[in-house]
Amino acid sequence: SFTMNMYLFVYDLMQFCGHSWIFTNMIIRLMTFGKDSLADTFYSIGLVMRLCQLLSVLEILHILIGIDKSRLLPRFLQITERIIVLFVVINSQEEVQGKYIVCVLFFLWNLLDVVRYTYNMLSRMGIYYLPLTWLNFSLCIPLYPLSVLAKGFAICVSLPYFESFGTYSIKLPFPFTFSIYFPYVLKMYLLVLFTGMCFTIQNLFSERTAHLGTGNIKNKRS
């Protein structure tokens, strides 16, 4: 319906504005301060980044109620990966926030999202540009695996701090003889992360074929 389409357009616009601000801020800071800007990336743009990622949870709801025709599992994996790494790993450990890997991770996320939300906004209006369509369904093929590697590296960097501070590690009182050592949880999650990457990459290739295959490229203009 027109109402739902307008709602999705506004949602994509909000995400586009947020990620564009982050991406532009990162580029300007890098050009102005050089390497010194990398260490305080999280302190400069972390709040907006967290707001954008929390807002992205709505995309799962959009698929569940049927107003977005994307596949649920791949999108769920991509969103939960970011939520876990951003809020559980980076946000909880101040020592990790100043690492260069955070800047790399944010750069990859926002580059992908600026392109994706630009494509989504135009497609809501029935506008399809071949270069943008190609970029949207092609750029994610190399950048998504790189972002997963960056997430994995960020988790590995955080492990010593989780071990020393005991963050999220729980030891249940008597009569329960059970404890949760969070670094082990993160190590197991690394397996889930890379397993999910294989599934998601397969889905990305399928989407690219569906939209860019012979005779399938849309050239509509409003």
Short mmCIF file of C-alpha atoms in Angstrom, two decimals, residues 48-151:
data_model
loop_
_atom_site.label_atom_id
_atom_site.label_comp_id
_atom_site.label_asym_id
_atom_site.label_seq_id
_atom_site.Cartn_x
_atom_site.Cartn_y
_atom_site.Cartn_z
CA VAL A 48 24.87 7.55 16.14
CA MET A 49 26.20 4.14 15.13
CA ARG A 50 24.39 2.47 18.01
CA LEU A 51 21.15 4.28 17.20
CA CYS A 52 21.33 3.19 13.55
CA GLN A 53 21.99 -0.42 14.48
CA LEU A 54 19.15 -0.48 17.02
CA LEU A 55 16.84 0.98 14.39
CA SER A 56 17.87 -1.78 11.96
CA VAL A 57 16.14 -4.34 14.22
CA LEU A 58 12.90 -3.03 12.67
CA GLU A 59 13.96 -4.67 9.41
CA ILE A 60 13.37 -8.07 10.97
CA LEU A 61 9.86 -6.94 11.93
CA HIS A 62 9.28 -5.63 8.39
CA ILE A 63 10.03 -9.09 6.99
CA LEU A 64 7.92 -10.88 9.61
CA ILE A 65 4.80 -8.81 8.91
CA GLY A 66 5.30 -9.08 5.15
CA ILE A 67 5.99 -5.48 4.08
CA ASP A 68 9.57 -6.39 3.11
CA LYS A 69 10.05 -9.36 0.79
CA SER A 70 13.68 -10.01 1.76
CA ARG A 71 14.62 -13.43 3.16
CA LEU A 72 14.43 -13.50 6.95
CA LEU A 73 17.39 -15.67 7.98
CA PRO A 74 20.18 -13.88 6.04
CA ARG A 75 18.96 -10.47 7.19
CA PHE A 76 18.56 -11.75 10.77
CA LEU A 77 22.14 -13.04 10.74
CA GLN A 78 23.57 -9.77 9.43
CA ILE A 79 21.70 -7.64 11.97
CA THR A 80 22.40 -9.84 15.00
CA GLU A 81 26.10 -10.07 14.08
CA ARG A 82 26.38 -6.30 14.21
CA ILE A 83 24.32 -5.99 17.40
CA ILE A 84 26.44 -8.57 19.22
CA VAL A 85 29.81 -7.16 18.10
CA LEU A 86 28.84 -3.52 18.64
CA PHE A 87 26.96 -3.74 21.94
CA VAL A 88 28.37 -6.85 23.60
CA VAL A 89 32.00 -6.74 22.46
CA ILE A 90 32.94 -3.13 21.63
CA ASN A 91 30.57 -1.11 23.81
CA SER A 92 31.31 -3.15 26.94
CA GLN A 93 35.11 -2.91 26.72
CA GLU A 94 36.52 0.62 26.71
CA GLU A 95 39.97 -0.72 25.85
CA VAL A 96 38.64 -2.18 22.59
CA GLN A 97 36.91 1.05 21.56
CA GLY A 98 40.23 2.74 20.78
CA LYS A 99 41.52 -0.05 18.52
CA TYR A 100 41.96 0.61 14.80
CA ILE A 101 39.79 -2.42 13.98
CA VAL A 102 36.73 -0.48 15.20
CA CYS A 103 37.37 2.20 12.57
CA VAL A 104 37.79 -0.45 9.86
CA LEU A 105 34.59 -2.18 10.92
CA PHE A 106 32.57 1.03 10.97
CA PHE A 107 33.94 2.04 7.57
CA LEU A 108 32.85 -1.26 5.98
CA TRP A 109 29.42 -1.21 7.61
CA ASN A 110 28.64 2.34 6.58
CA LEU A 111 29.95 2.01 3.04
CA LEU A 112 27.62 -0.94 2.51
CA ASP A 113 24.67 0.77 4.17
CA VAL A 114 24.96 4.09 2.36
CA VAL A 115 24.72 2.24 -0.95
CA ARG A 116 21.97 -0.12 0.23
CA TYR A 117 19.68 2.53 1.67
CA THR A 118 20.19 4.78 -1.35
CA TYR A 119 19.09 1.91 -3.60
CA ASN A 120 16.15 1.11 -1.31
CA MET A 121 14.91 4.71 -1.25
CA LEU A 122 14.96 5.06 -5.02
CA SER A 123 13.35 1.65 -5.56
CA ARG A 124 10.45 2.67 -3.28
CA MET A 125 9.77 5.41 -5.83
CA GLY A 126 10.14 3.05 -8.77
CA ILE A 127 13.51 4.48 -9.82
CA TYR A 128 16.21 2.01 -10.84
CA TYR A 129 19.61 3.15 -12.05
CA LEU A 130 21.73 0.40 -13.56
CA PRO A 131 25.05 1.56 -12.00
CA LEU A 132 23.46 1.84 -8.54
CA THR A 133 21.68 -1.50 -8.92
CA TRP A 134 24.94 -3.15 -9.95
CA LEU A 135 26.82 -1.50 -7.06
CA ASN A 136 24.20 -2.48 -4.49
CA PHE A 137 24.23 -6.16 -5.42
CA SER A 138 27.96 -6.40 -6.22
CA LEU A 139 29.73 -4.37 -3.53
CA CYS A 140 28.47 -6.62 -0.74
CA ILE A 141 30.10 -9.70 -2.30
CA PRO A 142 33.69 -8.68 -1.36
CA LEU A 143 32.90 -6.30 1.52
CA TYR A 144 30.62 -8.55 3.58
CA PRO A 145 33.29 -11.27 4.07
CA LEU A 146 35.80 -8.53 4.94
CA SER A 147 33.39 -7.17 7.56
CA VAL A 148 32.98 -10.66 9.04
CA LEU A 149 36.77 -11.00 9.26
CA ALA A 150 36.88 -7.61 10.97
CA LYS A 151 34.19 -8.73 13.43
#
